[in-house]
Amino acid sequence: MPVINVDELTDKDKAVMELNQRKLEVKLERWLTSKCCEEMKDYIQERVEEDTLVKGISEEKNPFKEKGGCIIC
Amino acid sequence: MGEMEQLRKEAESLKDQITAARKAVQDTTLQEAAAGITVVGRVQLKTRKTLRGHLAKIYAMHWAVDANLCVSASQDGKLIVWDTITTNKVNAIPLKSSWVMTCAYAPSGNLVACGGLDNMCSIYNLKGKDGNVKVMRELAAHTGYLSCCRFLSDSEIITSSGDCTCVLWDIETGTQKTVFAGHQGDCMSLAVSPDFKFFISGACDFTAKLWDIREGVCRQTFGGHESDINAIGFFPNGNAVITGSDDATCKLYDLRADQELITYQDSSIMCGVTSLAPSLSGRLILAGYDDFNVNIWDSLKSERVCWQVMTTE
């Protein structure tokens, strides 16, 4: 993989790089935003019950819970 | 200069075409799509642990994959690895340069890295044979400050720099494998996709870029912010990008639609965003601001979620 030395790029080099980048990006296949939104909503709904910050967690299951006293068996 | 003018004109024309292509697939907004969903109710937070030990500003922290250990970097010149359950300091690593701006924990748990105004990324081996933590490599080639670094594995790391580039390094040889050039302003932050095939960078040219790690090319560029992007992260499914900017807003960009889906802003918020993270499901976005506040956003509604800290002692 050729390593670009950024310090050696002239203004023209940078303008050419930017132009070539735009040429690549204009060709992208884009999904409808409705499809993206539906997928995002589904992803969230499937996982939100396990999301501690949203749903909370019982004190027993909480790894950061305050330690109780000592138990001597 | 006829040639530069010509290049600029062509670039502008393509930019307009891209804007039009994005508009053409915009058949709904996220707010419309989520209209039927109720805003998340009040979130109750409780401070569980306070990790004390640093003597100066803490600039960065990164969780280990086990979510028990984490590493923090402070301008007191130390990296501290914490056991967050016991609050014990597992390692306290003195740095050669105290001007540290970023730190990272390798997925394996074997290495940590940091860097800053020394323009270098230093790699430390936590599991050395004699138990001492030593510098394993110093990755030097950036001509600007190191703003962020993230491990792909024990042998590869990606860095972002004030020299406007990001670099993929071979840690073993200490050399640059790939230079990701294209940003026209300091790169401030980076995040690696969950599948490790891509990474995103946010920069002071107000854009975020998605890079293909193996091909070494930029696949997509996201604009819209009106100031520097300081923080960036992937939505948990890897299909969207969240950015935080000095323009006081956060934005969510979908990679497949190649555009912004929603902006998280409020007229009462006037200071920059410095850090952000999504919750596990992606329903909440937590963002840290320059006014020392954290705002929690309902990601689907662009509304701030009310939260209160439950007082303990």
Short mmCIF file of C-alpha atoms in Angstrom, two decimals:
data_model
loop_
_atom_site.label_atom_id
_atom_site.label_comp_id
_atom_site.label_asym_id
_atom_site.label_seq_id
_atom_site.Cartn_x
_atom_site.Cartn_y
_atom_site.Cartn_z
CA MET A 1 0.00 0.00 0.00
CA PRO A 2 1.69 3.24 -1.07
CA VAL A 3 2.11 5.66 1.80
CA ILE A 4 1.12 9.21 0.98
CA ASN A 5 3.35 11.92 2.35
CA VAL A 6 0.78 14.57 3.14
CA ASP A 7 3.35 17.33 3.58
CA GLU A 8 4.38 16.97 -0.05
CA LEU A 9 0.87 17.51 -1.46
CA THR A 10 0.40 20.80 -3.31
CA ASP A 11 -2.87 22.73 -3.38
CA LYS A 12 -3.50 21.28 -6.81
CA ASP A 13 -2.86 17.73 -5.55
CA LYS A 14 -5.40 18.30 -2.78
CA ALA A 15 -7.95 19.71 -5.23
CA VAL A 16 -7.48 16.68 -7.50
CA MET A 17 -7.84 14.32 -4.51
CA GLU A 18 -11.06 16.05 -3.49
CA LEU A 19 -12.43 15.88 -7.02
CA ASN A 20 -11.62 12.17 -7.32
CA GLN A 21 -13.23 11.54 -3.95
CA ARG A 22 -16.45 13.25 -5.10
CA LYS A 23 -16.40 11.16 -8.29
CA LEU A 24 -16.37 8.02 -6.14
CA GLU A 25 -19.08 9.24 -3.79
CA VAL A 26 -21.51 10.36 -6.50
CA LYS A 27 -21.77 6.71 -7.62
CA LEU A 28 -22.92 5.35 -4.24
CA GLU A 29 -26.12 3.31 -4.15
CA ARG A 30 -28.34 4.87 -1.53
CA TRP A 31 -31.15 3.24 0.42
CA LEU A 32 -34.48 4.98 1.00
CA THR A 33 -34.43 6.72 4.38
CA SER A 34 -37.74 5.01 5.23
CA LYS A 35 -36.01 1.61 5.01
CA CYS A 36 -33.12 2.83 7.17
CA CYS A 37 -35.46 4.26 9.79
CA GLU A 38 -37.50 1.04 10.01
CA GLU A 39 -34.35 -1.03 10.48
CA MET A 40 -33.10 1.32 13.16
CA LYS A 41 -36.40 1.24 15.05
CA ASP A 42 -36.49 -2.58 14.85
CA TYR A 43 -32.90 -2.88 16.07
CA ILE A 44 -33.64 -0.67 19.06
CA GLN A 45 -36.96 -2.33 19.96
CA GLU A 46 -35.33 -5.78 19.91
CA ARG A 47 -32.68 -4.72 22.41
CA VAL A 48 -34.20 -2.00 24.56
CA GLU A 49 -35.44 -4.41 27.27
CA GLU A 50 -31.81 -5.36 27.95
CA ASP A 51 -30.65 -1.75 27.92
CA THR A 52 -29.86 -1.05 31.58
CA LEU A 53 -29.77 2.72 31.19
CA VAL A 54 -33.32 2.70 29.80
CA LYS A 55 -34.92 -0.06 31.87
CA GLY A 56 -32.85 -0.13 35.02
CA ILE A 57 -31.39 -3.22 36.68
CA SER A 58 -32.14 -5.07 39.89
CA GLU A 59 -29.68 -4.50 42.71
CA GLU A 60 -28.76 -8.23 42.79
CA LYS A 61 -27.82 -8.31 39.13
CA ASN A 62 -25.89 -5.05 39.24
CA PRO A 63 -22.12 -5.71 39.12
CA PHE A 64 -21.49 -2.28 40.64
CA LYS A 65 -23.77 -2.82 43.62
CA GLU A 66 -22.61 -1.79 47.04
CA LYS A 67 -21.04 -4.66 48.88
CA GLY A 68 -22.91 -5.94 51.86
CA GLY A 69 -21.37 -7.08 55.13
CA CYS A 70 -19.26 -10.20 55.50
CA ILE A 71 -20.93 -13.57 55.66
CA ILE A 72 -19.23 -16.14 57.86
CA CYS A 73 -20.21 -19.68 57.05
CA MET B 1 -5.13 30.03 -12.41
CA GLY B 2 -7.45 28.40 -14.91
CA GLU B 3 -6.68 24.85 -13.80
CA MET B 4 -7.60 25.26 -10.09
CA GLU B 5 -10.76 27.12 -11.10
CA GLN B 6 -11.68 24.24 -13.41
CA LEU B 7 -11.07 21.66 -10.69
CA ARG B 8 -13.16 23.60 -8.19
CA LYS B 9 -16.03 24.00 -10.63
CA GLU B 10 -16.09 20.28 -11.34
CA ALA B 11 -15.98 19.46 -7.62
CA GLU B 12 -18.87 21.87 -6.94
CA SER B 13 -20.95 20.31 -9.69
CA LEU B 14 -20.37 16.82 -8.27
CA LYS B 15 -21.24 18.11 -4.80
CA ASP B 16 -24.59 19.33 -6.17
CA GLN B 17 -25.19 15.95 -7.79
CA ILE B 18 -24.51 14.19 -4.48
CA THR B 19 -26.92 16.53 -2.68
CA ALA B 20 -29.59 15.76 -5.27
CA ALA B 21 -29.00 12.00 -5.07
CA ARG B 22 -29.38 12.14 -1.27
CA LYS B 23 -32.58 14.15 -1.55
CA ALA B 24 -33.96 11.62 -4.05
CA VAL B 25 -33.94 8.81 -1.45
CA GLN B 26 -35.22 10.95 1.39
CA ASP B 27 -38.82 9.72 1.51
CA THR B 28 -39.13 10.25 5.27
CA THR B 29 -37.33 11.73 8.25
CA LEU B 30 -36.51 9.72 11.37
CA GLN B 31 -38.80 11.99 13.37
CA GLU B 32 -41.72 11.17 11.10
CA ALA B 33 -40.91 7.46 11.16
CA ALA B 34 -40.74 7.48 14.97
CA ALA B 35 -43.79 9.68 15.49
CA GLY B 36 -45.79 6.82 17.00
CA ILE B 37 -43.15 5.96 19.59
CA THR B 38 -43.35 7.47 23.08
CA VAL B 39 -40.36 9.40 24.37
CA VAL B 40 -38.25 7.47 26.86
CA GLY B 41 -39.38 8.16 30.40
CA ARG B 42 -37.21 9.61 33.11
CA VAL B 43 -33.86 7.86 33.52
CA GLN B 44 -32.61 7.38 37.04
CA LEU B 45 -28.89 7.36 37.49
CA LYS B 46 -26.86 6.50 40.54
CA THR B 47 -23.17 7.19 41.00
CA ARG B 48 -21.73 3.77 41.80
CA LYS B 49 -17.99 4.28 41.85
CA THR B 50 -15.59 7.17 41.92
CA LEU B 51 -12.12 6.41 40.67
CA ARG B 52 -9.72 8.67 42.53
CA GLY B 53 -6.02 8.92 41.84
CA HIS B 54 -5.27 11.29 39.01
CA LEU B 55 -3.75 14.63 40.00
CA ALA B 56 -4.64 16.68 36.95
CA LYS B 57 -7.20 16.87 34.16
CA ILE B 58 -8.29 13.54 32.76
CA TYR B 59 -8.39 13.84 28.99
CA ALA B 60 -9.55 10.42 27.90
CA MET B 61 -10.68 7.01 28.96
CA HIS B 62 -11.44 3.74 27.20
CA TRP B 63 -13.15 0.57 28.41
CA ALA B 64 -11.58 -2.84 28.00
CA VAL B 65 -13.73 -5.39 26.18
CA ASP B 66 -14.56 -7.16 29.47
CA ALA B 67 -16.28 -3.96 30.67
CA ASN B 68 -14.62 -4.42 34.07
CA LEU B 69 -11.27 -2.77 33.41
CA CYS B 70 -10.70 0.61 31.84
CA VAL B 71 -7.76 2.90 31.15
CA SER B 72 -7.63 6.67 31.72
CA ALA B 73 -5.07 9.27 30.66
CA SER B 74 -4.30 12.42 32.58
CA GLN B 75 -2.04 15.38 32.05
CA ASP B 76 -0.46 14.49 35.39
CA GLY B 77 1.57 12.23 33.09
CA LYS B 78 0.00 8.92 34.01
CA LEU B 79 -2.07 6.20 32.43
CA ILE B 80 -4.08 4.33 35.04
CA VAL B 81 -5.74 0.96 34.45
CA TRP B 82 -8.68 0.62 36.83
CA ASP B 83 -10.66 -2.34 38.06
CA THR B 84 -14.02 -0.58 38.12
CA ILE B 85 -15.68 -3.13 40.40
CA THR B 86 -13.12 -2.84 43.22
CA THR B 87 -11.88 0.67 42.21
CA ASN B 88 -8.32 -0.69 42.54
CA LYS B 89 -5.58 0.65 40.33
CA VAL B 90 -4.29 -2.34 38.41
CA ASN B 91 -1.49 -0.34 36.77
CA ALA B 92 -0.21 3.23 37.10
CA ILE B 93 2.00 3.89 34.09
CA PRO B 94 4.27 6.96 34.06
CA LEU B 95 4.44 8.62 30.65
CA LYS B 96 7.45 10.22 28.95
CA SER B 97 5.26 13.09 27.79
CA SER B 98 2.54 14.39 30.10
CA TRP B 99 0.67 16.13 27.25
CA VAL B 100 -1.54 13.16 26.61
CA MET B 101 -4.85 13.58 24.74
CA THR B 102 -6.02 10.06 24.12
CA CYS B 103 -5.74 6.46 25.31
CA ALA B 104 -6.96 3.08 24.15
CA TYR B 105 -7.33 -0.48 25.45
CA ALA B 106 -6.59 -3.35 23.05
CA PRO B 107 -9.43 -5.87 22.55
CA SER B 108 -7.14 -8.64 23.86
CA GLY B 109 -6.51 -6.78 27.11
CA ASN B 110 -2.75 -7.14 26.61
CA LEU B 111 -1.89 -3.64 25.46
CA VAL B 112 -2.80 -0.01 26.05
CA ALA B 113 -1.82 3.00 23.96
CA CYS B 114 -1.71 6.76 24.38
CA GLY B 115 -0.48 9.90 22.69
CA GLY B 116 -0.91 13.65 22.46
CA LEU B 117 1.22 16.71 21.84
CA ASP B 118 4.30 14.54 21.39
CA ASN B 119 2.78 13.57 17.98
CA MET B 120 3.42 9.92 18.81
CA CYS B 121 1.38 6.89 19.73
CA SER B 122 3.07 4.90 22.51
CA ILE B 123 2.12 1.26 22.98
CA TYR B 124 2.50 -0.35 26.42
CA ASN B 125 2.54 -4.07 27.15
CA LEU B 126 0.52 -4.79 30.30
CA LYS B 127 1.45 -8.46 30.34
CA GLY B 128 5.24 -8.28 30.19
CA LYS B 129 7.18 -11.25 31.60
CA ASP B 130 8.66 -9.51 34.62
CA GLY B 131 5.40 -7.82 35.55
CA ASN B 132 6.65 -4.33 34.71
CA VAL B 133 4.68 -2.28 32.22
CA LYS B 134 7.04 -0.91 29.59
CA VAL B 135 6.82 0.99 26.33
CA MET B 136 6.67 -1.63 23.60
CA ARG B 137 6.65 0.70 20.58
CA GLU B 138 6.65 4.37 19.83
CA LEU B 139 4.78 5.04 16.60
CA ALA B 140 6.21 8.27 15.25
CA ALA B 141 5.44 9.81 11.85
CA HIS B 142 2.52 12.15 12.42
CA THR B 143 3.43 15.81 12.03
CA GLY B 144 0.64 16.93 14.32
CA TYR B 145 -0.82 16.00 17.72
CA LEU B 146 -2.35 12.59 18.32
CA SER B 147 -6.06 13.17 18.97
CA CYS B 148 -7.29 9.60 19.12
CA CYS B 149 -6.16 5.99 18.75
CA ARG B 150 -7.97 2.64 18.57
CA PHE B 151 -6.56 -0.91 18.39
CA LEU B 152 -7.73 -3.33 15.72
CA SER B 153 -5.69 -6.11 17.35
CA ASP B 154 -2.38 -6.53 19.18
CA SER B 155 -0.60 -5.95 15.88
CA GLU B 156 -2.53 -3.06 14.36
CA ILE B 157 -3.70 0.32 15.61
CA ILE B 158 -5.38 3.31 13.94
CA THR B 159 -4.53 6.87 14.94
CA SER B 160 -6.02 10.28 14.10
CA SER B 161 -3.96 13.44 14.14
CA GLY B 162 -3.88 17.22 14.04
CA ASP B 163 -1.92 16.80 10.79
CA CYS B 164 -5.30 16.04 9.11
CA THR B 165 -4.57 12.36 8.51
CA CYS B 166 -5.42 9.03 10.08
CA VAL B 167 -2.92 6.18 9.95
CA LEU B 168 -3.06 2.39 10.20
CA TRP B 169 0.12 1.15 11.89
CA ASP B 170 1.91 -2.18 12.04
CA ILE B 171 2.79 -2.27 15.74
CA GLU B 172 5.40 -5.01 15.32
CA THR B 173 7.54 -3.03 12.87
CA GLY B 174 6.43 0.41 14.07
CA THR B 175 5.69 1.50 10.50
CA GLN B 176 2.73 3.09 8.71
CA LYS B 177 0.74 0.57 6.68
CA THR B 178 -1.76 3.06 5.29
CA VAL B 179 -2.22 6.82 5.46
CA PHE B 180 -5.84 7.96 5.19
CA ALA B 181 -5.67 11.46 3.74
CA GLY B 182 -8.59 13.61 2.65
CA HIS B 183 -9.73 15.66 5.63
CA GLN B 184 -8.99 19.36 5.29
CA GLY B 185 -8.77 20.05 8.99
CA ASP B 186 -7.34 18.45 12.15
CA CYS B 187 -8.73 14.96 12.74
CA MET B 188 -10.18 15.00 16.24
CA SER B 189 -11.69 11.59 16.82
CA LEU B 190 -12.11 8.13 15.35
CA ALA B 191 -14.17 5.00 15.94
CA VAL B 192 -13.84 1.48 14.51
CA SER B 193 -16.88 -0.40 13.15
CA PRO B 194 -18.09 -3.47 15.10
CA ASP B 195 -16.86 -5.74 12.26
CA PHE B 196 -13.42 -4.05 12.20
CA LYS B 197 -13.66 -3.43 8.43
CA PHE B 198 -14.26 0.32 8.58
CA PHE B 199 -13.51 3.28 10.75
CA ILE B 200 -15.00 6.78 10.92
CA SER B 201 -13.17 10.02 11.61
CA GLY B 202 -14.45 13.46 12.66
CA ALA B 203 -12.45 16.56 11.86
CA CYS B 204 -12.12 20.33 12.07
CA ASP B 205 -13.24 20.59 8.44
CA PHE B 206 -16.76 19.94 9.88
CA THR B 207 -17.05 16.56 8.13
CA ALA B 208 -17.07 12.92 9.15
CA LYS B 209 -15.53 10.31 6.83
CA LEU B 210 -16.05 6.58 6.55
CA TRP B 211 -12.85 4.72 5.59
CA ASP B 212 -12.39 1.21 4.22
CA ILE B 213 -9.46 -0.07 6.31
CA ARG B 214 -8.11 -2.69 3.88
CA GLU B 215 -8.65 -0.75 0.65
CA GLY B 216 -7.29 2.43 2.25
CA VAL B 217 -9.96 4.66 0.72
CA CYS B 218 -12.65 7.01 1.92
CA ARG B 219 -16.07 5.58 1.04
CA GLN B 220 -18.35 8.33 2.28
CA THR B 221 -18.18 11.92 3.54
CA PHE B 222 -20.85 13.46 5.78
CA GLY B 223 -21.30 17.20 6.12
CA GLY B 224 -23.87 19.44 7.76
CA HIS B 225 -22.09 20.42 10.95
CA GLU B 226 -21.22 24.10 11.25
CA SER B 227 -18.09 23.65 13.30
CA ASP B 228 -15.40 21.15 14.37
CA ILE B 229 -16.48 17.59 15.05
CA ASN B 230 -14.93 16.62 18.39
CA ALA B 231 -16.51 13.25 19.05
CA ILE B 232 -17.65 10.38 16.89
CA GLY B 233 -19.05 6.89 17.41
CA PHE B 234 -20.87 4.08 15.68
CA PHE B 235 -24.48 3.31 16.38
CA PRO B 236 -24.41 -0.20 17.95
CA ASN B 237 -25.47 -1.98 14.74
CA GLY B 238 -22.61 -0.42 12.81
CA ASN B 239 -24.97 1.06 10.19
CA ALA B 240 -25.06 4.62 11.46
CA VAL B 241 -22.63 7.20 12.75
CA ILE B 242 -23.13 9.67 15.60
CA THR B 243 -21.11 12.89 15.72
CA GLY B 244 -20.73 15.65 18.32
CA SER B 245 -19.60 19.14 17.33
CA ASP B 246 -18.55 22.57 18.54
CA ASP B 247 -21.76 23.78 16.86
CA ALA B 248 -23.60 22.46 19.96
CA THR B 249 -25.36 19.66 18.10
CA CYS B 250 -25.01 15.93 17.64
CA LYS B 251 -26.05 14.30 14.40
CA LEU B 252 -26.94 10.78 13.35
CA TYR B 253 -25.94 9.78 9.81
CA ASP B 254 -27.12 6.54 8.22
CA LEU B 255 -24.42 4.83 6.14
CA ARG B 256 -26.83 3.17 3.69
CA ALA B 257 -28.86 6.30 2.98
CA ASP B 258 -25.60 8.27 2.93
CA GLN B 259 -27.14 11.17 4.84
CA GLU B 260 -28.11 12.71 8.13
CA LEU B 261 -31.29 11.25 9.65
CA ILE B 262 -31.62 13.54 12.66
CA THR B 263 -29.95 16.36 14.61
CA TYR B 264 -29.94 16.43 18.40
CA GLN B 265 -30.17 20.09 19.36
CA ASP B 266 -31.92 22.49 21.64
CA SER B 267 -31.94 26.28 21.47
CA SER B 268 -30.91 26.43 25.11
CA ILE B 269 -27.69 24.49 24.43
CA MET B 270 -25.02 26.81 23.15
CA CYS B 271 -21.75 25.07 23.90
CA GLY B 272 -19.78 22.40 22.09
CA VAL B 273 -20.07 18.64 22.43
CA THR B 274 -16.84 17.02 23.59
CA SER B 275 -17.73 13.34 23.91
CA LEU B 276 -20.57 10.94 23.19
CA ALA B 277 -21.68 7.33 23.44
CA PRO B 278 -24.83 5.40 22.56
CA SER B 279 -26.49 3.10 25.11
CA LEU B 280 -26.56 -0.66 24.51
CA SER B 281 -29.68 -0.67 22.30
CA GLY B 282 -28.95 2.70 20.74
CA ARG B 283 -32.12 4.20 22.21
CA LEU B 284 -30.17 6.71 24.26
CA ILE B 285 -27.29 8.91 23.23
CA LEU B 286 -25.25 10.38 26.04
CA ALA B 287 -23.27 13.49 25.16
CA GLY B 288 -20.84 15.55 27.23
CA TYR B 289 -20.72 19.31 26.70
CA ASP B 290 -18.32 22.18 27.32
CA ASP B 291 -20.56 23.52 30.11
CA PHE B 292 -19.72 20.42 32.17
CA ASN B 293 -23.14 18.88 31.58
CA VAL B 294 -24.18 15.55 30.14
CA ASN B 295 -27.34 15.52 28.07
CA ILE B 296 -29.15 12.28 27.39
CA TRP B 297 -31.01 12.19 24.09
CA ASP B 298 -33.78 9.85 22.98
CA SER B 299 -32.14 8.83 19.70
CA LEU B 300 -35.44 8.40 17.85
CA LYS B 301 -37.09 11.62 18.98
CA SER B 302 -34.34 14.20 19.26
CA GLU B 303 -35.66 15.06 22.67
CA ARG B 304 -33.65 15.28 25.83
CA VAL B 305 -34.54 12.62 28.33
CA CYS B 306 -35.06 13.85 31.85
CA TRP B 307 -32.65 12.28 34.24
CA GLN B 308 -31.90 12.59 37.86
CA VAL B 309 -29.04 11.41 39.95
CA MET B 310 -30.28 9.42 42.90
CA THR B 311 -28.32 10.60 45.89
CA THR B 312 -26.45 7.96 47.85
CA GLU B 313 -24.28 9.10 50.74
#
